[in-house]
Amino acid sequence: MFTIVKREEMAGGTVVLNEIEAPLIANKAKPGQFVILKATEEGERIPLTMAETDPEKGTLTVIYMVVGKSTAVFKSLQEGDGYQDVIGPLGKPTHIEKIGTVVCVGGGTGIAVLHPITRALKEAGNRVIAIIGARNKDLLILEDRMKRASHELKICTDDGSYGRKGFVTEVLKEVLENERVDQAVAIGPVPMMKFVSKMTADYKVPTLVSLNPIMVDGTGMCGGCRVSVGGETKFACVDGPEFDGHQVDYDELMMRLQAYCEDEQKCYNDYCLLEQA
Amino acid sequence: MAEKKKKRAIPRQPMPEQAPEVRRRNFKEVPEGYGPETAMEEATRCLQCKNPGCVDGCPVSVDIPGFIGLIQDGDFKGAIRNLWGKNSLPAVCGRVCPQEIQCEGKCVLAKKGEAVAIGHLERFAADYEREHGTGELPPKQPPTGKKVAVVGSGPAGLTVAGDLIVKGHEVTVLEAFHKPGGVLVYGIPEFRLPKQIVAQEVHFLERLGVKVETNMVVGRTVSVDELFEQGYDAVFVGVGAGLPRFLNIPGENLVGILSANEYLTRANLMKAYLYPQVDTPIPRGKNVVVLGGGNVAMDAARTAMRLGAESSKIVYRRSREEMPARVAEVHHAEEEGIEFHLLTNPTRFIGNEKGRLVGMECLKMELGEPDASGRRRPVPVEGSEYRLDCDLVIVAVGSGANPLLTQSDSEMELNQWGYIVADPKTGKTTKKGVWAGGDIVTGAATVILAMGAGRIAADSMHDYLTLGW
């Protein structure tokens, strides 16, 4: 068992942080890599990109949004409980180098994945501007950490309840207008990554996105995570999870993410009904 | 002479099976197994040849006349112990080996009639031990103090583990999935190989002292070099092929097109056929098409039928003769109502506005001149395009080499397709202290060939651990 040593609820309980004991993985993991977690014997294998690792403590941290039965089961786990299986580190690490000025754009729980990459880019000597957004103030996570990880942090919310009112793309546009940006990193909901990439393409700024498609094994065996990148089929688990944002077919990715939508909705509803009973 | 004639008068005992119209909708094992009387009757047919062809036909050289002779005498305990001498996975081999081209193909009786049912008898001996046995373990040699890491817990890895543990070495098996068994648990369906049996075969090895560590992705969680740093003296790499091939035709990323690896892993390892009692879903197609003509394709088509498909079709670009699947598997599939669309090749997939598969376009093929594989090459018939409606396609056209481990190690030489180069006589790779065998060396093959490679490597590893490289 992989014990949860720290558990925190964020964004009004819709987002949960788990720090998990997994010394072998913590020792190896680099920013941008993911793990697969399975809570119980009957559980589903869920891929989550790591938000933090602590090799000395032998722990890794994941931050996830509760969207279906599997993540609801994850949420039910308390400190001292554990996951039956944690597998990783999987995927390729982010390529970190000093290139100049980097803009890191994050939305929703994507901010959790963006954070270690942002920090590593800053540590590598880049000037880092971070832009993070959420639907409203309550749903915004990791503001403090993102502030420390970057040189400049810009915040926006869809409803204007905190920071600028509007989408991250609007703030990004201003940055791109006013500064010479050498690289962008965008991690968040697929539509956000799509529109950020569209915008950075106009400004010819190379852009990295991190994808989280449906997968089973995470080791290149099932091909469930295939994405079209520059007209070629890639496996996100072994070729990614990060890709050139200007080459990704986001519409296909969004359709593929809906593959089990009906099943999952029913399964989640049934689980919620049972939990309430 | 008279006795031999009498023996030959006994017909091969049929294997009792679930009726096709029943089993096509359930996941219970298809063949039900021999009882003791039937097994003894069948064993009586064995002529106990002085120079048995069957043993030559077996990749792990099971003492076939020996164990069958013991069944003849009703010594079932003796029979399984005889089998264990050469084969750590008899319950598996009795079920999934292609006996018709191996031991049974070489049986002298096959020349004039039907071979002894060696596979059924092997299965009987293993099942009898599991259900009625004392659990007494075979003898082990004294500890050598040497440590072996086996990467991958499929048939090759389990064979190496079983062979080396009884020779007195310490053995740890590292498995990337959360359950051991490799293709035996993720690939082969429950109705051909119940997972409980695989679990018990692994448990048998654990009782012998083999340590099994799951969730260990060698190449990611730990590297081969780190295994040596941790004190292992030798490493066997048996990670399987495990990189699904697709057709690379338009529309292949539509929702509703899965690799056989994904489909079968969901069904078998994740037990998605029990969904929603388990949490992993699986697409249940009404009109299912499986592309390919091998055993994996048959497994996928039969799984789809069991998941409630109205129609489940095999679409294969060559003719029946070229199909690589076992005759018995094709026969079982046909009995269950799987339709065969042969000499048919898909050219593109058709989706709806939501990106979901609704059909595919196919071309009729005819056979031309033989190709590199010696099989007649299928060539398209001009103007033969037609549309086949389907809402689920499973691509079962083979696997390539999974690069996860091999990319993390520069000393192991690979061939042009990414498979590990290993000496066929020893299993040695180009990296000192590392052996390899099974699909990661040969490309996708059978369970028993992987076990044969495991046996060869285990012998060579034992020599190394006791004598040197």
XYZ file of C-alpha atoms in Angstrom:
746
model
C 0.000 0.000 0.000
C 1.086 3.570 -0.719
C 0.154 5.620 2.333
C -1.281 9.121 2.165
C 0.794 11.214 4.576
C -0.924 14.505 3.891
C -4.347 15.352 2.533
C -5.734 18.764 1.801
C -8.961 19.918 0.201
C -8.855 22.921 -2.107
C -11.255 24.921 -4.202
C -14.213 24.260 -1.920
C -13.567 20.506 -1.774
C -13.692 20.029 -5.541
C -9.930 19.620 -5.671
C -7.886 17.359 -3.408
C -4.173 17.196 -2.653
C -2.593 13.897 -1.650
C 1.008 13.562 -0.566
C 1.783 9.878 -0.942
C 4.635 7.735 0.312
C 6.346 6.250 -2.756
C 10.114 6.495 -2.214
C 11.230 4.739 -5.399
C 9.137 7.006 -7.600
C 9.943 10.164 -5.628
C 13.617 9.409 -6.061
C 13.332 9.217 -9.840
C 10.594 11.641 -10.812
C 11.257 14.880 -12.682
C 8.913 17.781 -13.490
C 6.414 16.894 -16.189
C 6.221 13.176 -15.435
C 3.128 11.364 -14.274
C 2.063 8.409 -12.159
C -0.823 5.979 -12.420
C -2.864 5.482 -9.275
C -5.332 2.766 -8.418
C -7.114 3.023 -5.099
C -8.663 -0.409 -4.613
C -8.693 -3.923 -6.004
C -11.649 -3.090 -8.273
C -10.343 0.390 -8.990
C -9.522 2.048 -12.268
C -5.967 3.040 -13.215
C -5.931 6.844 -13.301
C -2.987 8.828 -14.705
C -2.087 12.047 -12.894
C 0.867 14.292 -13.522
C 2.818 14.905 -10.330
C 2.614 18.298 -8.672
C 5.600 17.792 -6.386
C 8.117 15.202 -5.299
C 10.276 15.087 -2.197
C 13.064 12.530 -2.619
C 14.274 13.008 0.962
C 10.873 12.315 2.482
C 10.187 9.743 -0.213
C 6.853 11.256 -1.142
C 5.077 12.528 -4.210
C 2.126 14.861 -4.425
C -0.829 14.756 -6.784
C -3.608 17.308 -6.988
C -6.765 16.238 -8.749
C -10.270 17.442 -9.407
C -13.151 15.177 -8.443
C -14.871 14.465 -11.752
C -16.116 10.878 -11.571
C -16.353 7.781 -9.466
C -12.644 6.980 -9.443
C -11.621 10.429 -8.245
C -14.526 10.397 -5.762
C -13.076 7.181 -4.335
C -9.661 8.891 -4.199
C -11.234 11.751 -2.291
C -12.703 9.360 0.265
C -9.183 8.271 1.263
C -7.949 9.972 4.439
C -4.474 10.540 5.850
C -3.120 7.154 6.884
C -5.181 5.391 4.228
C -3.469 4.488 1.001
C -3.598 3.648 -2.642
C -3.250 -0.020 -3.510
C -1.071 0.805 -6.495
C 1.065 3.725 -7.627
C 3.141 3.278 -10.766
C 5.780 5.598 -12.164
C 7.427 7.864 -12.918
C 5.986 7.663 -16.417
C 6.321 9.823 -19.513
C 9.168 12.049 -20.526
C 10.304 14.825 -18.194
C 9.961 18.441 -19.283
C 12.983 19.676 -21.168
C 14.275 22.471 -18.948
C 16.914 24.886 -20.211
C 17.775 28.536 -20.068
C 16.204 30.215 -23.067
C 15.278 33.690 -21.848
C 11.753 34.755 -21.039
C 9.118 32.083 -20.503
C 5.375 32.483 -19.984
C 3.695 29.722 -17.984
C -0.082 29.590 -18.369
C -2.201 27.414 -16.108
C -5.885 26.733 -15.639
C -7.792 24.631 -13.100
C -5.807 21.697 -11.707
C -3.375 22.206 -14.580
C -1.798 24.789 -12.287
C -0.682 21.946 -10.027
C 1.212 20.352 -12.901
C 2.521 23.688 -14.112
C 3.999 24.599 -10.736
C 7.083 22.335 -10.644
C 7.837 23.159 -14.288
C 7.563 26.892 -13.569
C 9.892 26.560 -10.612
C 12.420 24.512 -12.585
C 12.388 27.058 -15.412
C 13.068 29.840 -12.919
C 15.838 27.850 -11.259
C 17.386 27.295 -14.697
C 17.819 31.060 -14.984
C 14.846 32.055 -17.107
C 12.700 35.097 -16.483
C 9.331 33.518 -15.752
C 5.958 35.195 -16.086
C 3.067 33.072 -14.839
C -0.587 33.495 -15.685
C -3.135 31.430 -13.814
C -6.876 31.403 -14.082
C -10.015 29.780 -12.719
C -13.780 30.151 -13.082
C -13.934 32.063 -9.799
C -11.857 32.995 -6.752
C -12.804 29.884 -4.754
C -11.602 27.554 -7.490
C -8.166 29.113 -7.866
C -5.386 26.949 -6.439
C -1.696 27.301 -5.552
C -1.508 31.082 -5.874
C 1.242 31.396 -3.234
C 3.382 28.672 -4.663
C 3.058 29.995 -8.181
C 4.059 33.435 -6.890
C 7.258 32.005 -5.417
C 7.979 29.891 -8.484
C 7.820 32.827 -10.899
C 9.109 36.378 -11.225
C 5.734 37.813 -11.997
C 2.292 36.277 -11.404
C -0.867 37.400 -13.171
C -4.256 36.131 -12.047
C -7.608 36.137 -13.754
C -11.050 34.689 -13.098
C -13.908 34.160 -15.530
C -16.334 36.063 -13.280
C -13.939 38.726 -12.078
C -14.234 37.660 -8.436
C -10.443 37.788 -8.150
C -7.672 39.293 -10.239
C -8.507 40.338 -13.759
C -11.925 39.444 -15.151
C -11.516 37.293 -18.226
C -9.666 34.353 -19.660
C -5.957 33.609 -19.417
C -5.675 34.172 -23.157
C -6.587 37.852 -22.762
C -3.824 38.365 -20.213
C -1.445 36.353 -22.347
C -2.148 38.570 -25.338
C -1.053 41.639 -23.376
C 2.164 39.939 -22.320
C 2.918 38.847 -25.868
C 2.223 42.378 -27.131
C 4.552 43.974 -24.614
C 7.441 41.568 -24.249
C 9.728 39.385 -26.239
C 8.761 35.879 -25.126
C 10.972 32.942 -26.049
C 8.823 30.068 -24.874
C 5.354 29.373 -23.510
C 4.090 26.480 -21.405
C 0.336 25.925 -21.165
C -1.298 23.349 -18.920
C -4.985 23.174 -18.155
C -8.304 22.212 -19.709
C -7.994 21.189 -23.371
C -9.885 24.250 -24.712
C -7.544 26.529 -22.756
C -4.471 24.838 -24.215
C -6.018 25.021 -27.658
C -6.650 28.763 -27.501
C -3.347 29.580 -25.818
C -1.543 27.646 -28.556
C -3.544 29.411 -31.245
C -2.508 32.743 -29.828
C 1.171 31.928 -29.324
C 1.265 30.582 -32.880
C 0.289 34.061 -34.091
C 3.256 35.471 -32.173
C 5.515 32.599 -33.258
C 6.314 31.623 -29.675
C 7.164 27.909 -29.246
C 4.643 26.384 -26.858
C 4.652 23.283 -24.754
C 1.401 21.662 -23.586
C 0.900 18.692 -21.244
C -1.860 16.280 -22.232
C -3.845 13.906 -20.078
C -5.776 11.570 -22.382
C -7.441 8.301 -21.407
C -4.907 5.538 -20.805
C -4.748 2.129 -19.190
C -1.172 1.006 -18.633
C 0.848 4.186 -19.152
C 3.776 2.238 -20.587
C 3.025 2.278 -24.319
C 1.119 -0.956 -24.350
C -2.498 -0.056 -24.943
C -2.453 2.872 -27.351
C -5.558 4.340 -25.728
C -3.737 7.639 -25.243
C -2.991 8.222 -28.909
C -3.040 11.836 -30.000
C -2.449 13.396 -33.394
C 0.564 15.689 -33.321
C 1.565 17.289 -36.599
C -0.518 14.714 -38.457
C 1.272 11.797 -36.813
C -0.151 9.512 -34.162
C 1.762 9.671 -30.874
C 1.264 7.870 -27.575
C 0.995 10.467 -24.801
C 2.277 7.992 -22.210
C 5.675 7.334 -23.781
C 6.091 10.070 -26.418
C 4.631 12.718 -24.083
C 2.804 13.795 -22.036
C 4.248 17.103 -23.317
C 3.998 18.050 -26.966
C 4.452 20.997 -29.269
C 1.234 22.893 -28.629
C 1.096 24.192 -32.183
C 0.938 20.670 -33.616
C -1.667 19.001 -31.383
C -5.112 18.152 -32.794
C -7.128 19.409 -29.801
C -10.548 18.716 -31.310
C -9.681 15.056 -31.736
C -8.301 14.954 -28.187
C -11.526 16.437 -26.809
C -13.606 13.843 -28.646
C -11.417 11.024 -27.444
C -11.709 12.238 -23.850
C -15.490 11.807 -24.158
C -15.206 8.087 -25.046
C -16.641 6.779 -21.798
C -18.590 9.882 -20.855
C -22.031 8.276 -20.538
C -20.760 5.235 -18.661
C -18.781 7.426 -16.307
C -21.604 9.819 -15.596
C -23.926 6.976 -14.671
C -21.289 5.256 -12.589
C -20.524 8.487 -10.714
C -24.196 9.253 -10.113
C -24.775 5.759 -8.748
C -21.755 6.116 -6.484
C -22.943 9.491 -5.179
C -26.439 8.111 -4.509
C -24.972 5.194 -2.573
C -22.682 7.476 -0.589
C -25.603 9.686 0.397
C -27.825 6.743 1.342
C 1.450 -56.323 -30.179
C -2.055 -57.314 -29.258
C -2.033 -54.798 -26.452
C -0.910 -52.015 -28.761
C -3.758 -52.828 -31.124
C -6.205 -52.737 -28.269
C -4.852 -49.360 -27.217
C -5.271 -48.041 -30.706
C -8.903 -49.100 -30.710
C -9.632 -46.554 -27.950
C -10.713 -43.286 -29.529
C -9.240 -39.963 -28.388
C -11.350 -38.858 -25.456
C -13.306 -35.724 -26.324
C -12.916 -32.679 -24.094
C -16.228 -31.740 -22.492
C -17.087 -28.136 -23.338
C -19.730 -25.551 -22.578
C -22.225 -25.507 -25.462
C -21.500 -22.715 -27.953
C -24.909 -21.041 -27.611
C -24.413 -20.807 -23.849
C -20.735 -19.900 -23.620
C -20.861 -17.161 -26.247
C -22.517 -14.947 -23.635
C -20.491 -15.854 -20.537
C -16.865 -15.600 -19.443
C -16.591 -19.059 -17.890
C -13.909 -21.362 -19.240
C -14.951 -23.107 -22.459
C -13.393 -26.589 -21.993
C -14.429 -28.178 -18.716
C -11.500 -30.569 -18.289
C -11.176 -34.349 -18.018
C -12.271 -36.262 -14.940
C -9.883 -38.909 -13.504
C -11.522 -41.824 -15.390
C -11.407 -40.053 -18.753
C -7.817 -38.969 -18.119
C -6.747 -42.526 -17.328
C -8.572 -43.841 -20.379
C -6.895 -41.251 -22.593
C -3.500 -41.915 -20.989
C -3.895 -45.587 -21.875
C -3.715 -44.631 -25.552
C -0.072 -43.558 -25.173
C 2.206 -46.207 -26.673
C 5.138 -45.185 -24.440
C 7.454 -44.919 -27.452
C 11.133 -45.657 -26.820
C 12.125 -42.648 -28.930
C 9.226 -40.298 -28.304
C 8.671 -37.659 -30.993
C 6.394 -35.717 -28.656
C 9.276 -34.724 -26.357
C 11.238 -33.361 -29.324
C 8.167 -31.343 -30.268
C 8.022 -29.662 -26.849
C 10.000 -26.414 -26.496
C 10.665 -27.211 -22.812
C 11.185 -30.994 -23.331
C 8.504 -32.207 -20.917
C 8.891 -35.935 -20.192
C 5.587 -36.645 -21.884
C 5.559 -40.476 -21.876
C 6.712 -40.284 -18.255
C 3.895 -38.150 -16.905
C 1.291 -39.882 -19.069
C 2.520 -43.264 -17.816
C 1.943 -42.072 -14.256
C -1.598 -40.974 -15.144
C -2.163 -44.420 -16.677
C -1.282 -45.866 -13.275
C -3.538 -43.433 -11.466
C -0.504 -41.755 -9.826
C -1.674 -38.185 -10.339
C 0.650 -36.813 -7.689
C 3.580 -38.426 -9.451
C 2.395 -37.045 -12.784
C 2.376 -33.403 -11.677
C 5.772 -33.760 -10.011
C 7.144 -35.204 -13.205
C 5.706 -32.223 -15.126
C 7.141 -29.683 -12.683
C 10.567 -31.137 -13.437
C 10.425 -29.406 -16.826
C 7.543 -26.979 -16.706
C 6.602 -24.509 -13.963
C 3.284 -23.617 -15.638
C 1.559 -26.871 -16.603
C -1.992 -25.613 -15.973
C -1.288 -22.765 -18.401
C 0.472 -24.841 -21.067
C -2.171 -27.545 -20.972
C -4.633 -24.838 -21.975
C -2.901 -22.489 -24.376
C -0.033 -24.356 -26.073
C -0.512 -25.118 -29.784
C -0.091 -28.858 -29.140
C -1.210 -29.746 -32.655
C 2.027 -28.336 -34.109
C 4.235 -29.352 -31.174
C 4.002 -32.498 -29.031
C 0.754 -33.834 -30.488
C 1.901 -33.050 -34.008
C 4.841 -35.394 -33.443
C 2.814 -38.158 -31.748
C 3.146 -41.420 -33.625
C -0.606 -41.982 -33.375
C -1.209 -38.783 -35.323
C 0.216 -40.493 -38.397
C -2.660 -42.942 -38.624
C -5.357 -41.293 -36.590
C -5.626 -38.958 -33.660
C -2.730 -38.003 -31.400
C -2.820 -38.637 -27.679
C -4.469 -35.598 -26.049
C -1.235 -34.535 -24.360
C -2.446 -31.006 -23.650
C -5.672 -32.194 -22.043
C -3.703 -34.640 -19.887
C -1.205 -31.990 -18.807
C -4.094 -29.754 -17.841
C -5.728 -32.604 -15.963
C -2.604 -33.330 -13.912
C -2.204 -29.650 -12.993
C -5.887 -29.138 -12.173
C -6.047 -32.328 -10.134
C -3.089 -31.197 -8.041
C -4.636 -27.768 -7.521
C -7.996 -29.190 -6.466
C -6.966 -32.341 -4.607
C -3.205 -32.108 -4.094
C -1.308 -32.035 -0.843
C 0.461 -28.799 -1.752
C 3.764 -30.536 -1.174
C 6.498 -28.619 -2.988
C 9.159 -30.102 -5.246
C 12.659 -30.296 -3.724
C 15.003 -27.285 -3.818
C 18.767 -27.221 -3.964
C 20.684 -25.540 -1.106
C 21.025 -21.727 -1.285
C 23.791 -20.444 -3.553
C 23.726 -16.906 -2.164
C 23.220 -15.489 -5.675
C 20.463 -12.995 -6.466
C 18.552 -12.867 -9.731
C 16.151 -10.192 -10.971
C 13.550 -11.237 -13.517
C 11.995 -8.324 -15.386
C 8.491 -9.154 -16.521
C 6.217 -11.821 -15.076
C 4.898 -13.340 -18.277
C 5.555 -16.919 -19.362
C 9.293 -16.342 -20.039
C 9.933 -14.617 -16.721
C 7.925 -17.090 -14.658
C 9.814 -19.982 -16.262
C 13.169 -18.413 -15.415
C 11.969 -17.759 -11.864
C 10.711 -21.306 -11.418
C 13.892 -22.866 -12.814
C 16.331 -20.746 -10.829
C 14.536 -20.865 -7.474
C 14.768 -24.665 -7.339
C 18.454 -24.404 -8.210
C 18.973 -22.487 -4.978
C 19.195 -18.887 -6.214
C 17.282 -15.966 -4.721
C 14.775 -14.751 -7.306
C 12.799 -11.505 -7.480
C 10.294 -10.913 -10.272
C 9.599 -7.286 -11.189
C 6.253 -6.608 -12.895
C 5.152 -3.263 -14.343
C 1.429 -3.925 -13.922
C -0.295 -4.194 -10.561
C -0.757 -7.963 -11.009
C 1.749 -10.627 -12.065
C 1.268 -12.887 -15.087
C 1.991 -10.626 -18.049
C 0.110 -11.670 -21.166
C -1.463 -14.515 -19.197
C -3.460 -11.963 -17.202
C -3.820 -8.972 -19.512
C -4.011 -10.736 -22.870
C -5.538 -14.192 -22.750
C -9.233 -14.039 -21.821
C -10.802 -15.625 -18.774
C -12.760 -18.087 -20.950
C -9.500 -19.559 -22.274
C -7.350 -19.222 -19.166
C -9.073 -18.416 -15.867
C -7.102 -15.744 -14.003
C -7.457 -17.723 -10.796
C -5.261 -20.387 -12.367
C -2.556 -17.890 -13.286
C -2.700 -16.483 -9.751
C -2.261 -19.967 -8.342
C 0.670 -20.757 -10.631
C 2.333 -17.544 -9.449
C 1.474 -18.382 -5.865
C 3.126 -21.764 -6.339
C 6.347 -19.957 -7.316
C 5.987 -17.660 -4.304
C 5.669 -20.680 -2.037
C 8.924 -21.902 -3.550
C 10.478 -18.615 -2.419
C 10.176 -16.351 -5.468
C 9.541 -12.714 -4.517
C 7.122 -10.830 -6.757
C 7.211 -7.029 -6.827
C 4.414 -5.378 -8.803
C 4.242 -1.755 -10.013
C 7.916 -1.863 -10.964
C 8.457 -0.351 -14.393
C 12.057 -1.279 -15.118
C 13.436 1.514 -17.249
C 11.449 4.074 -15.253
C 11.038 3.127 -11.587
C 14.434 1.460 -11.573
C 17.061 0.837 -14.276
C 18.856 -2.385 -15.111
C 22.126 -0.876 -13.875
C 20.517 0.025 -10.574
C 19.428 -3.579 -10.164
C 23.104 -4.576 -10.279
C 23.914 -1.779 -7.801
C 21.257 -3.229 -5.511
C 23.203 -6.467 -5.444
C 21.597 -8.603 -8.109
C 24.087 -10.905 -9.796
C 22.105 -11.534 -12.975
C 19.096 -10.036 -14.742
C 16.627 -11.655 -17.122
C 14.614 -9.348 -19.378
C 11.300 -10.795 -20.505
C 9.141 -7.727 -20.945
C 7.162 -8.940 -23.952
C 6.435 -7.147 -27.199
C 3.771 -4.788 -25.989
C 3.645 -1.950 -28.505
C 0.413 -2.212 -30.475
C 0.528 -1.810 -34.240
C -2.140 0.191 -35.981
C -2.999 0.287 -39.676
C -2.212 3.975 -40.185
C -5.263 4.550 -42.339
C -7.556 7.597 -42.151
C -9.908 7.846 -39.198
C -8.019 5.459 -36.957
C -8.203 7.778 -33.933
C -12.002 7.933 -33.929
C -13.699 6.978 -30.686
C -14.561 3.287 -30.955
C -11.254 2.056 -32.391
C -9.046 0.293 -29.867
C -5.942 -1.818 -30.040
C -6.497 -5.430 -29.043
C -4.031 -4.751 -26.227
C -6.266 -2.052 -24.795
C -9.515 -3.943 -25.333
C -8.220 -7.181 -23.836
C -6.396 -5.440 -20.971
C -9.611 -3.700 -20.006
C -11.542 -6.963 -20.238
C -8.984 -9.294 -18.656
C -6.653 -7.475 -16.291
C -9.148 -4.793 -15.262
C -12.128 -7.174 -15.424
C -14.166 -4.516 -17.200
C -16.706 -7.116 -18.287
C -17.975 -6.811 -14.695
C -18.434 -3.025 -15.048
C -19.971 -1.242 -13.126
C -19.072 -3.640 -10.275
C -15.490 -2.720 -11.104
C -14.521 0.826 -12.055
C -12.895 0.318 -15.468
C -15.314 0.699 -18.390
C -15.112 -1.086 -21.743
C -16.903 -0.158 -24.955
C -19.720 -2.564 -25.724
C -20.237 -2.522 -29.452
C -23.359 -3.684 -31.228
C -21.570 -4.333 -34.504
C -17.999 -5.229 -33.748
C -15.204 -5.747 -36.245
C -11.865 -7.243 -35.298
C -9.022 -6.668 -37.731
C -6.500 -9.503 -37.918
C -6.361 -13.273 -38.164
C -4.303 -14.431 -35.193
C -5.190 -15.865 -31.805
C -5.447 -12.363 -30.347
C -8.024 -11.468 -32.994
C -10.069 -14.571 -32.096
C -9.830 -13.648 -28.394
C -11.051 -10.124 -29.104
C -13.945 -11.228 -31.344
C -15.090 -13.796 -28.805
C -14.802 -11.272 -25.984
C -16.977 -8.827 -27.926
C -19.606 -11.539 -28.388
C -19.574 -12.193 -24.647
C -20.013 -8.473 -24.010
C -23.313 -8.618 -25.871
C -22.463 -7.764 -29.486
C -25.214 -8.357 -32.037
C -22.534 -9.236 -34.539
C -18.835 -9.847 -34.129
C -16.769 -10.141 -37.292
C -13.206 -11.011 -38.132
C -11.937 -8.971 -41.061
C -8.709 -10.408 -42.456
C -6.903 -9.440 -45.612
C -5.681 -12.908 -46.558
C -7.582 -16.198 -46.822
C -8.362 -18.805 -44.206
C -5.215 -20.833 -44.956
C -2.945 -17.925 -44.097
C -4.644 -17.154 -40.795
C -2.035 -17.493 -38.029
C -4.641 -18.440 -35.393
C -4.828 -22.000 -34.123
C -7.398 -24.118 -35.936
C -9.034 -24.881 -32.589
C -9.458 -21.166 -31.841
C -10.978 -20.460 -35.250
C -13.291 -23.399 -34.744
C -14.365 -22.196 -31.299
C -14.963 -18.710 -32.687
C -17.075 -20.032 -35.562
C -19.137 -22.163 -33.209
C -19.888 -19.034 -31.212
C -21.199 -17.206 -34.255
C -18.186 -15.059 -35.125
C -18.439 -14.142 -38.816
C -15.364 -14.279 -41.027
C -14.868 -11.682 -43.724
C -11.739 -12.951 -45.412
C -9.743 -11.384 -48.238
C -11.018 -8.043 -47.022
C -8.906 -5.013 -46.176
C -10.107 -1.785 -44.540
C -9.057 1.418 -46.283
C -10.567 4.049 -43.996
C -12.783 4.494 -40.972
C -15.906 6.621 -41.032
C -17.040 8.715 -38.061
C -20.067 10.803 -37.136
C -20.078 14.448 -36.065
C -19.101 13.457 -32.518
C -15.975 11.683 -33.706
C -17.485 8.259 -33.054
C -16.987 5.340 -35.387
C -19.978 4.392 -37.544
C -18.413 2.274 -40.252
C -15.459 1.474 -42.398
C -14.657 1.227 -46.028
C -13.182 -2.052 -47.230
C -11.620 -3.423 -50.367
C -11.921 -6.991 -51.564
C -8.582 -8.725 -52.018
C -7.316 -11.671 -54.032
C -4.176 -13.719 -53.527
C -1.164 -12.993 -55.687
C 2.424 -14.218 -55.614
C 4.024 -15.378 -52.327
C 5.614 -12.599 -50.248
C 8.588 -12.582 -47.854
C 6.628 -14.653 -45.314
C 6.023 -17.345 -47.947
C 2.318 -16.629 -47.825
C 0.523 -15.458 -50.955
C 0.348 -11.692 -50.952
C -3.131 -10.199 -50.916
C -3.715 -7.699 -53.723
C -6.726 -5.394 -53.991
C -9.512 -6.088 -56.463
C -10.061 -2.853 -58.326
C -13.372 -1.111 -57.785
C -14.416 -3.508 -55.019
C -14.862 -0.842 -52.321
C -17.803 -1.349 -50.025
C -18.933 -0.071 -46.666
C -19.235 -2.147 -43.519
C -21.253 -0.611 -40.663
C -19.668 -0.982 -37.241
C -19.524 0.890 -33.952
C -16.457 -0.803 -32.472
C -13.249 -1.835 -34.191
C -10.485 -3.751 -32.466
C -7.122 -3.676 -34.185
C -5.328 -6.994 -33.731
C -2.604 -6.832 -36.353
C 0.341 -7.583 -34.102
C 2.737 -5.852 -31.749
C 6.146 -4.263 -31.993
C 8.937 -3.924 -29.458
C 8.125 -1.785 -26.452
C 11.067 0.618 -26.068
C 10.527 1.584 -22.409
C 13.250 -0.636 -20.963
C 15.560 -0.885 -23.953
C 15.749 2.895 -24.439
C 16.907 3.303 -20.841
C 19.940 1.087 -21.350
C 22.613 1.694 -23.959
C 24.611 -1.514 -23.572
C 21.972 -3.931 -24.816
C 22.164 -4.228 -28.576
C 18.865 -4.068 -30.438
C 18.031 -5.232 -33.933
C 16.531 -3.001 -36.617
C 13.017 -3.507 -35.251
C 14.001 -2.646 -31.685
C 14.033 -6.193 -30.337
C 16.869 -7.233 -28.025
C 19.674 -9.201 -29.643
C 20.162 -12.402 -27.632
C 22.165 -15.524 -28.395
C 19.571 -18.187 -29.293
C 21.656 -20.886 -27.588
C 22.010 -19.090 -24.243
C 19.726 -16.067 -24.178
C 22.735 -13.853 -23.408
C 22.458 -10.223 -24.482
C 25.408 -8.012 -25.340
C 25.362 -6.605 -21.793
C 27.245 -8.587 -19.195
C 25.031 -10.346 -16.688
C 21.845 -9.719 -18.668
C 19.783 -12.330 -20.489
C 16.625 -11.834 -22.519
C 13.930 -14.046 -23.949
C 10.362 -14.202 -25.165
C 8.589 -11.673 -27.362
C 11.100 -8.862 -26.661
C 13.660 -10.993 -28.519
C 11.589 -12.836 -31.120
C 8.668 -10.504 -31.687
C 5.146 -11.644 -30.834
C 5.036 -15.457 -30.586
C 3.469 -18.040 -28.293
C 3.440 -18.654 -24.553
C 5.383 -21.878 -24.872
C 8.091 -20.420 -27.131
C 8.637 -17.713 -24.519
C 8.846 -20.439 -21.900
C 11.351 -22.327 -24.045
C 13.492 -19.189 -24.267
C 13.165 -18.787 -20.506
C 14.362 -22.342 -19.978
C 17.446 -21.805 -22.187
C 18.279 -18.546 -20.418
C 17.776 -20.055 -16.975
C 20.222 -22.866 -17.762
C 22.789 -20.351 -18.988
C 22.193 -18.062 -15.988
C 22.705 -20.975 -13.654
C 26.019 -21.761 -15.352
C 27.037 -18.117 -15.013
C 26.066 -17.931 -11.361
C 27.966 -21.107 -10.525
C 30.837 -20.971 -13.054
C 31.061 -17.466 -14.558
C 30.177 -15.543 -17.793
